[in-house]
Tab-separated table of C-alpha atoms in Angstrom:
chain	number	residue	atom	x	y	z
A	492	UNK	CA	21.430	-15.662	-1.383
A	493	UNK	CA	23.890	-14.255	-3.307
A	494	UNK	CA	25.561	-11.335	-1.888
A	495	UNK	CA	25.338	-8.024	-3.751
A	496	UNK	CA	26.982	-4.290	-2.777
A	497	UNK	CA	24.541	-1.810	-3.489
A	498	UNK	CA	27.325	1.280	-5.108
A	499	UNK	CA	26.261	3.722	-3.023
A	500	UNK	CA	25.160	7.177	-4.090
A	501	UNK	CA	21.872	6.466	-4.819
A	502	UNK	CA	18.906	8.636	-3.481
A	503	UNK	CA	15.069	8.966	-2.504
A	504	UNK	CA	15.168	12.337	-3.505
A	505	UNK	CA	11.469	13.595	-3.014
A	506	UNK	CA	8.005	12.030	-2.011
A	507	UNK	CA	4.147	12.609	-3.153
A	508	UNK	CA	1.172	12.185	-1.107
A	509	UNK	CA	-1.921	12.379	-2.454
A	510	UNK	CA	-5.143	12.292	-0.159
A	511	UNK	CA	-8.756	11.386	-1.274
A	512	UNK	CA	-11.036	14.589	-0.389
A	513	UNK	CA	-13.775	12.041	1.248
A	514	UNK	CA	-13.194	9.594	4.137
A	515	UNK	CA	-15.543	7.175	5.754
A	516	UNK	CA	-15.756	6.605	9.450
A	517	UNK	CA	-16.174	3.239	11.127
A	518	UNK	CA	-18.771	4.089	12.689
A	519	UNK	CA	-20.689	5.373	9.114
A	520	UNK	CA	-19.162	1.909	6.934
A	521	UNK	CA	-20.863	0.420	10.325
A	522	UNK	CA	-24.024	1.652	10.194
A	523	UNK	CA	-24.326	1.180	6.758
A	524	UNK	CA	-22.782	-2.692	6.839
A	525	UNK	CA	-25.061	-3.631	10.005
A	526	UNK	CA	-28.550	-2.150	7.460
A	527	UNK	CA	-27.551	-4.786	5.073
A	528	UNK	CA	-26.963	-7.110	7.138
A	529	UNK	CA	-30.456	-6.917	8.215
A	530	UNK	CA	-31.642	-6.995	4.776
A	531	UNK	CA	-29.578	-10.005	4.051
A	532	UNK	CA	-30.995	-11.897	6.966
A	533	UNK	CA	-34.448	-11.075	6.321
A	534	UNK	CA	-34.501	-11.961	2.398
A	535	UNK	CA	-33.027	-14.881	3.210
A	536	UNK	CA	-34.453	-15.491	6.710
A	537	UNK	CA	-35.581	-19.471	5.121
A	538	UNK	CA	-32.321	-20.452	4.462
A	539	UNK	CA	-30.564	-19.661	7.296
A	540	UNK	CA	-33.226	-21.588	9.400
A	541	UNK	CA	-32.876	-24.493	7.810
A	542	UNK	CA	-28.860	-24.296	7.463
A	543	UNK	CA	-28.065	-24.005	4.297
A	544	UNK	CA	-27.005	-19.995	4.672
A	545	UNK	CA	-25.441	-18.351	7.716
A	546	UNK	CA	-26.063	-15.328	9.173
A	547	UNK	CA	-24.493	-11.592	8.332
A	548	UNK	CA	-23.278	-11.235	11.940
A	549	UNK	CA	-23.266	-7.867	13.079
A	550	UNK	CA	-20.245	-5.772	13.282
A	551	UNK	CA	-19.071	-2.297	15.252
A	552	UNK	CA	-16.875	0.421	15.609
A	553	UNK	CA	-15.026	-0.697	18.840
A	554	UNK	CA	-14.566	-4.461	16.555
A	555	UNK	CA	-13.036	-2.463	14.242
A	556	UNK	CA	-10.613	-0.907	16.318
A	557	UNK	CA	-9.406	-3.598	18.236
A	558	UNK	CA	-8.353	-6.025	15.717
A	559	UNK	CA	-7.110	-3.566	12.732
A	560	UNK	CA	-6.004	0.255	14.786
A	561	UNK	CA	-8.310	1.514	11.626
A	562	UNK	CA	-10.519	3.988	12.268
A	563	UNK	CA	-11.311	6.371	9.415
A	564	UNK	CA	-10.365	5.607	6.068
A	565	UNK	CA	-9.743	7.689	2.137
A	566	UNK	CA	-11.721	6.756	-0.431
A	567	UNK	CA	-11.896	8.527	-4.024
A	568	UNK	CA	-15.683	8.502	-3.884
A	569	UNK	CA	-18.128	7.682	-1.058
A	570	UNK	CA	-20.658	7.488	-3.318
A	571	UNK	CA	-22.593	3.701	-3.111
A	572	UNK	CA	-20.366	2.083	-0.276
A	573	UNK	CA	-23.054	3.237	2.260
A	574	UNK	CA	-25.976	2.107	0.159
A	575	UNK	CA	-26.972	-0.614	2.374
A	576	UNK	CA	-28.680	-1.809	-1.170
A	577	UNK	CA	-25.313	-1.875	-3.609
A	578	UNK	CA	-22.114	-1.523	-0.340
A	579	UNK	CA	-19.851	-0.625	-3.311
A	580	UNK	CA	-18.317	2.554	-4.932
A	581	UNK	CA	-20.127	4.324	-8.080
A	582	UNK	CA	-17.133	4.850	-10.165
A	583	UNK	CA	-18.459	6.254	-13.723
A	584	UNK	CA	-16.370	4.545	-16.553
A	585	UNK	CA	-14.521	6.692	-18.418
A	586	UNK	CA	-13.617	6.837	-22.434
A	587	UNK	CA	-10.158	5.883	-23.713
A	588	UNK	CA	-9.230	9.076	-24.573
A	589	UNK	CA	-10.009	10.009	-20.789
A	590	UNK	CA	-7.351	10.596	-18.059
A	591	UNK	CA	-8.170	6.937	-16.326
A	592	UNK	CA	-8.636	7.191	-12.532
A	593	UNK	CA	-6.175	5.265	-11.847
A	594	UNK	CA	-3.719	7.170	-13.916
A	595	UNK	CA	-5.228	10.180	-12.931
A	596	UNK	CA	-4.375	9.746	-8.942
A	597	UNK	CA	-0.443	8.625	-9.682
A	598	UNK	CA	-0.214	12.041	-11.695
A	599	UNK	CA	-1.515	13.882	-8.665
A	600	UNK	CA	1.330	12.017	-6.872
A	601	UNK	CA	3.559	12.679	-9.486
A	602	UNK	CA	3.960	16.061	-9.735
A	603	UNK	CA	3.965	16.478	-5.504
A	604	UNK	CA	7.021	14.028	-6.066
A	605	UNK	CA	8.551	15.500	-8.426
A	606	UNK	CA	8.064	19.491	-6.873
A	607	UNK	CA	9.796	18.029	-4.011
A	608	UNK	CA	12.764	16.507	-6.080
A	609	UNK	CA	13.178	19.883	-7.468
A	610	UNK	CA	12.799	18.131	-10.636
A	611	UNK	CA	10.827	18.418	-14.375
A	612	UNK	CA	9.400	15.781	-16.479
A	613	UNK	CA	12.619	16.142	-18.860
A	614	UNK	CA	15.079	15.195	-16.229
A	615	UNK	CA	12.870	11.529	-15.607
A	616	UNK	CA	14.137	8.390	-17.982
A	617	UNK	CA	11.996	5.987	-16.465
A	618	UNK	CA	8.574	5.179	-14.830
A	619	UNK	CA	7.011	2.734	-12.815
A	620	UNK	CA	3.299	1.957	-11.666
A	621	UNK	CA	3.601	-0.381	-8.451
A	622	UNK	CA	-0.169	-1.128	-7.481
A	623	UNK	CA	-1.751	-4.025	-5.243
A	624	UNK	CA	-4.488	-4.200	-8.198
A	625	UNK	CA	-4.137	-2.401	-11.485
A	626	UNK	CA	-7.305	-0.782	-13.166
A	627	UNK	CA	-6.818	-2.111	-16.124
A	628	UNK	CA	-4.416	-4.859	-18.432
A	629	UNK	CA	-2.871	-2.422	-21.106
A	630	UNK	CA	-2.092	0.390	-21.753
A	631	UNK	CA	0.298	0.141	-18.631
A	632	UNK	CA	-0.503	3.088	-16.190
A	633	UNK	CA	2.862	3.717	-16.278
A	634	UNK	CA	2.782	4.475	-19.577
A	635	UNK	CA	-0.206	6.890	-18.783
A	636	UNK	CA	0.869	8.476	-16.361
A	637	UNK	CA	4.156	9.315	-18.554
A	638	UNK	CA	2.397	10.630	-21.492
A	639	UNK	CA	-0.024	13.167	-18.901
A	640	UNK	CA	3.403	14.243	-18.146
A	641	UNK	CA	5.088	14.078	-21.121
A	642	UNK	CA	8.190	12.302	-20.384
A	643	UNK	CA	10.259	10.690	-22.973
A	644	UNK	CA	10.987	7.680	-22.216
A	645	UNK	CA	9.589	4.406	-20.606
A	646	UNK	CA	7.537	2.987	-18.702
A	647	UNK	CA	5.768	0.063	-16.955
A	648	UNK	CA	3.315	-1.236	-14.409
A	649	UNK	CA	4.175	-4.077	-12.077
A	650	UNK	CA	2.693	-5.886	-9.198
A	651	UNK	CA	3.615	-8.131	-5.836
A	652	UNK	CA	0.573	-7.036	-3.390
A	653	UNK	CA	1.394	-5.461	-0.889
A	654	UNK	CA	5.584	-5.175	-1.400
A	655	UNK	CA	4.474	-3.259	-5.181
A	656	UNK	CA	5.696	0.109	-3.142
A	657	UNK	CA	9.248	-1.233	-2.062
A	658	UNK	CA	9.762	-3.318	-4.699
A	659	UNK	CA	9.190	-0.883	-7.206
A	660	UNK	CA	11.895	1.164	-5.580
A	661	UNK	CA	13.750	-1.345	-5.490
A	662	UNK	CA	14.085	-1.255	-9.445
A	663	UNK	CA	14.340	1.482	-9.307
A	664	UNK	CA	17.680	1.590	-7.740
A	665	UNK	CA	18.412	-0.682	-9.665
A	666	UNK	CA	17.951	0.495	-12.615
A	667	UNK	CA	19.764	4.094	-11.652
A	668	UNK	CA	22.653	1.893	-10.498
A	669	UNK	CA	22.859	0.075	-13.951
A	670	UNK	CA	23.201	3.767	-15.530
A	671	UNK	CA	19.590	3.044	-17.711
A	672	UNK	CA	18.105	5.942	-16.591
A	673	UNK	CA	19.292	9.046	-14.973
A	674	UNK	CA	15.880	9.345	-12.470
A	675	UNK	CA	13.275	7.040	-11.538
A	676	UNK	CA	9.815	8.185	-10.858
A	677	UNK	CA	7.874	5.438	-8.842
A	678	UNK	CA	4.241	5.981	-8.569
A	679	UNK	CA	2.302	3.764	-6.525
A	680	UNK	CA	-1.427	4.747	-6.526
A	681	UNK	CA	-3.772	2.584	-4.378
A	682	UNK	CA	-7.311	2.277	-6.264
A	683	UNK	CA	-9.092	-0.452	-3.372
A	684	UNK	CA	-11.782	0.774	-2.522
A	685	UNK	CA	-13.756	-1.096	-6.211
A	686	UNK	CA	-12.146	-4.510	-4.864
A	687	UNK	CA	-13.556	-4.330	-0.851
A	688	UNK	CA	-16.659	-6.622	-0.257
A	689	UNK	CA	-18.215	-4.238	1.804
A	690	UNK	CA	-20.885	-6.940	2.597
A	691	UNK	CA	-18.409	-8.670	4.625
A	692	UNK	CA	-18.440	-8.207	7.943
A	693	UNK	CA	-13.995	-9.391	8.883
A	694	UNK	CA	-13.044	-7.594	5.750
A	695	UNK	CA	-15.451	-4.540	4.802
A	696	UNK	CA	-13.355	-2.359	7.117
A	697	UNK	CA	-9.980	-3.326	5.517
A	698	UNK	CA	-8.577	-0.860	3.169
A	699	UNK	CA	-8.159	2.906	0.940
A	700	UNK	CA	-7.969	4.610	-1.500
A	701	UNK	CA	-4.685	6.759	-1.314
A	702	UNK	CA	-1.448	7.739	-3.816
A	703	UNK	CA	2.282	8.045	-3.611
A	704	UNK	CA	5.163	8.846	-5.716
A	705	UNK	CA	8.740	9.330	-5.120
A	706	UNK	CA	11.438	10.314	-7.454
A	707	UNK	CA	15.277	7.933	-7.266
A	708	UNK	CA	18.317	9.505	-8.552
A	709	UNK	CA	21.471	9.849	-8.474
A	710	UNK	CA	23.156	12.200	-5.405
A	711	UNK	CA	25.217	14.796	-7.171
A	712	UNK	CA	22.471	15.040	-9.942
A	713	UNK	CA	19.999	15.875	-6.493
A	714	UNK	CA	18.583	19.888	-6.809
A	715	UNK	CA	17.244	20.188	-2.491
A	716	UNK	CA	19.366	20.698	-0.044
A	717	UNK	CA	18.846	16.915	2.375
A	718	UNK	CA	18.020	13.411	0.677
A	719	UNK	CA	17.914	10.044	1.476
A	720	UNK	CA	20.529	8.050	0.728
A	721	UNK	CA	19.611	3.877	-0.382
A	722	UNK	CA	22.273	2.005	1.647
A	723	UNK	CA	21.059	-1.540	0.402
A	724	UNK	CA	17.840	-3.272	-0.676
A	725	UNK	CA	16.422	-6.595	-0.023
A	726	UNK	CA	13.341	-8.463	-1.016
A	727	UNK	CA	11.849	-11.399	-0.468
A	728	UNK	CA	8.648	-13.786	-1.697
A	729	UNK	CA	6.857	-16.980	-0.262
A	730	UNK	CA	4.095	-18.946	-1.671
A	731	UNK	CA	0.891	-18.168	0.649
A	732	UNK	CA	-2.696	-19.024	-0.708
A	733	UNK	CA	-3.919	-17.061	2.971
A	734	UNK	CA	-3.875	-13.739	1.196
A	735	UNK	CA	-6.109	-13.826	-1.999
A	736	UNK	CA	-7.526	-12.484	-4.763
A	737	UNK	CA	-9.153	-14.714	-7.634
A	738	UNK	CA	-10.414	-11.961	-9.337
A	739	UNK	CA	-9.702	-12.199	-13.119
A	740	UNK	CA	-10.988	-12.330	-16.540
A	741	UNK	CA	-10.220	-15.782	-16.371
A	742	UNK	CA	-13.945	-16.396	-14.616
A	743	UNK	CA	-14.948	-15.563	-18.071
A	744	UNK	CA	-14.376	-18.829	-18.998
A	745	UNK	CA	-15.271	-20.870	-16.378
A	746	UNK	CA	-18.430	-19.177	-16.721
A	747	UNK	CA	-18.267	-17.745	-12.917
A	748	UNK	CA	-19.302	-14.530	-11.630
A	749	UNK	CA	-16.230	-12.502	-11.831
A	750	UNK	CA	-16.833	-10.707	-8.334
A	751	UNK	CA	-18.743	-13.476	-6.508
A	752	UNK	CA	-17.750	-15.549	-2.740
A	753	UNK	CA	-13.481	-16.147	-3.184
A	754	UNK	CA	-13.241	-13.292	-5.958
A	755	UNK	CA	-12.150	-10.905	-4.066
A	756	UNK	CA	-9.957	-9.616	-1.038
A	757	UNK	CA	-9.798	-12.531	1.571
A	758	UNK	CA	-7.932	-13.753	4.175
A	759	UNK	CA	-7.153	-15.505	6.791
A	760	UNK	CA	-5.862	-13.380	9.250
A	761	UNK	CA	-5.004	-15.205	12.375
A	762	UNK	CA	-2.118	-17.102	10.035
A	763	UNK	CA	-1.557	-13.786	8.330
A	764	UNK	CA	-0.858	-12.370	12.004
A	765	UNK	CA	1.045	-15.736	13.182
A	766	UNK	CA	3.132	-16.346	10.223
A	767	UNK	CA	4.681	-12.383	8.732
A	768	UNK	CA	5.853	-11.139	12.097
A	769	UNK	CA	8.744	-13.253	12.529
A	770	UNK	CA	9.300	-13.236	9.047
A	771	UNK	CA	9.222	-9.406	8.777
A	772	UNK	CA	11.243	-9.131	11.710
A	773	UNK	CA	14.138	-11.359	10.913
A	774	UNK	CA	14.308	-9.943	7.165
A	775	UNK	CA	14.917	-6.175	8.868
A	776	UNK	CA	16.576	-7.055	11.539
A	777	UNK	CA	19.074	-9.098	9.050
A	778	UNK	CA	19.244	-5.899	6.519
A	779	UNK	CA	19.827	-3.618	8.848
A	780	UNK	CA	22.680	-5.694	10.367
A	781	UNK	CA	24.264	-6.173	6.375
A	782	UNK	CA	24.182	-2.249	5.471
A	783	UNK	CA	25.737	-1.602	8.960
A	784	UNK	CA	24.204	-0.955	11.586
A	785	UNK	CA	21.870	-2.786	14.759
A	786	UNK	CA	17.874	-2.826	14.784
A	787	UNK	CA	18.429	-0.886	17.570
A	788	UNK	CA	20.775	2.028	16.695
A	789	UNK	CA	18.292	2.586	13.792
A	790	UNK	CA	16.083	5.733	13.785
A	791	UNK	CA	12.931	5.507	12.351
A	792	UNK	CA	11.093	2.450	10.428
A	793	UNK	CA	8.092	3.556	8.145
A	794	UNK	CA	6.708	-0.476	8.468
A	795	UNK	CA	3.843	-2.060	5.960
A	796	UNK	CA	0.104	-0.139	7.133
A	797	UNK	CA	-1.683	-3.180	7.401
A	798	UNK	CA	-2.250	-4.203	10.971
A	799	UNK	CA	-1.905	-1.695	14.170
A	800	UNK	CA	-0.884	-4.965	15.967
A	801	UNK	CA	1.696	-6.768	13.879
A	802	UNK	CA	3.245	-3.664	13.550
A	803	UNK	CA	3.725	-3.326	17.143
A	804	UNK	CA	4.813	-6.726	17.394
A	805	UNK	CA	7.107	-6.456	14.911
A	806	UNK	CA	8.369	-3.003	16.733
A	807	UNK	CA	9.009	-4.837	19.563
A	808	UNK	CA	11.165	-7.399	18.182
A	809	UNK	CA	13.081	-4.851	16.343
A	810	UNK	CA	13.676	-2.262	19.238
A	811	UNK	CA	12.364	-3.539	22.223
A	812	UNK	CA	11.198	-1.601	25.462
A	813	UNK	CA	11.852	1.578	22.835
A	814	UNK	CA	9.512	0.854	20.753
A	815	UNK	CA	7.443	3.644	20.280
A	816	UNK	CA	4.515	5.294	17.631
A	817	UNK	CA	7.986	8.229	17.283
A	818	UNK	CA	10.163	5.518	16.009
A	819	UNK	CA	8.124	3.283	13.878
A	820	UNK	CA	4.811	6.058	13.473
A	821	UNK	CA	1.422	5.177	12.647
A	822	UNK	CA	-0.725	6.312	9.944
A	823	UNK	CA	-3.757	3.269	8.949
A	824	UNK	CA	-5.755	5.018	11.777
A	825	UNK	CA	-6.780	7.294	9.300
A	826	UNK	CA	-6.099	6.104	6.426
A	827	UNK	CA	-5.979	2.486	6.852
A	828	UNK	CA	-4.524	-0.286	5.019
A	829	UNK	CA	-3.738	1.376	1.814
A	830	UNK	CA	-1.986	-2.130	0.215
A	831	UNK	CA	1.144	-0.953	-1.106
A	832	UNK	CA	1.052	2.510	-0.572
A	833	UNK	CA	1.467	2.819	3.774
A	834	UNK	CA	4.792	2.808	4.643
A	835	UNK	CA	5.566	4.930	1.828
A	836	UNK	CA	2.976	7.289	3.597
A	837	UNK	CA	4.591	6.711	6.870
A	838	UNK	CA	7.927	8.116	5.492
A	839	UNK	CA	6.328	11.052	3.566
A	840	UNK	CA	4.359	12.191	6.860
A	841	UNK	CA	7.059	11.138	9.175
A	842	UNK	CA	10.875	12.171	7.665
A	843	UNK	CA	11.741	15.223	7.060
A	844	UNK	CA	12.546	15.923	11.414
A	845	UNK	CA	15.277	13.895	10.939
A	846	UNK	CA	18.732	14.533	11.045
A	847	UNK	CA	21.393	14.435	8.347
A	848	UNK	CA	23.687	10.956	9.480
A	849	UNK	CA	20.240	8.978	10.804
A	850	UNK	CA	19.397	5.718	9.260
A	851	UNK	CA	15.886	4.465	8.750
A	852	UNK	CA	13.931	1.674	7.309
A	853	UNK	CA	11.037	1.643	4.410
A	854	UNK	CA	9.821	-2.231	5.063
A	855	UNK	CA	6.093	-3.798	3.220
A	856	UNK	CA	4.813	-7.539	3.874
A	857	UNK	CA	2.007	-8.695	2.862
A	858	UNK	CA	0.548	-10.815	0.031
A	859	UNK	CA	2.395	-13.500	-2.000
A	860	UNK	CA	3.890	-13.813	0.657
A	861	UNK	CA	6.138	-10.653	0.015
A	862	UNK	CA	8.475	-8.156	2.230
A	863	UNK	CA	11.217	-5.689	0.571
A	864	UNK	CA	13.288	-3.332	2.359
A	865	UNK	CA	15.615	-0.418	1.905
A	866	UNK	CA	17.769	1.028	4.303
A	867	UNK	CA	18.274	5.010	4.484
A	868	UNK	CA	20.477	7.359	5.623
A	869	UNK	CA	19.579	11.264	5.246
A	870	UNK	CA	23.007	12.466	4.033
A	871	UNK	CA	22.844	16.852	3.131
A	872	UNK	CA	23.805	17.621	-0.240
């Protein structure tokens, strides 16, 4: 990797978090899944008895919490998810001239970020939407959000699965650094619930819906008292099939069900844990040292929120016996895995208490594999 020194003076001046009004507990999710499993096993009893199909195993709230640390998740709607005969959310299709659901989520988070940063739409030149899933191919969700907010500039979507937020923040930093934008609005609307296979015991509990947004600009244009200066950005990708989502338009040409077996989210959890944890820890450690600090000196780590056991292991590698949830806060217990948004949720909720001079790291890791990080320092403006 060639060495590049990021110019000083680029800051994240505000973030916004929009949380859906509805939530589903582990207990509610398990009740629906187990009822569905009983229906499935009864309907396919003959095939299961003959060994042609595998019976669906039961789930439990204790299993979910032990395996992931998740206790609940927010969703844009509960309707349909808890119906044993449906097992997917019901989201009525909107007309083309209506704001799409993902853009609506993004606009709500964006307004909060702009307010916190003390910015108006006319202060923004560029909008990036980064998300694990995009509601459509085009027109870009980012352009729809740009239009809804009345921003005169340009916008685009990008998708790098769970690292979409950190990668889009890096693109924003690059744009401000290069002078192609005065300020950039980064929006991460994670509409994950339609992509979950709620009939699969090993993955039905993983994801939740949410939207976050961030404003990136130069320090001299910052309108708030404190902000987070970006000391460095780093990205890494390594191809892996261990986390995959095959849903796509080419299913039509292959004459297969686009929502059939293997087309929604799936992962080999054990391999992901074994391979991603050391990669992420090594990536963060090298990035922190590149920015002039030691991992143990970093005041806070806002890590990707996929699995509490992964976060605990990575935090332990970075901070040793000093690792705790105060220094590496957990939000997945109530938000679940929110795709790329988790680390930004943690940053939004657990950064205001830190003092100028304190350093922190936003880091994501996931499908790709992809790892993205930003080393930040709180500054007084």
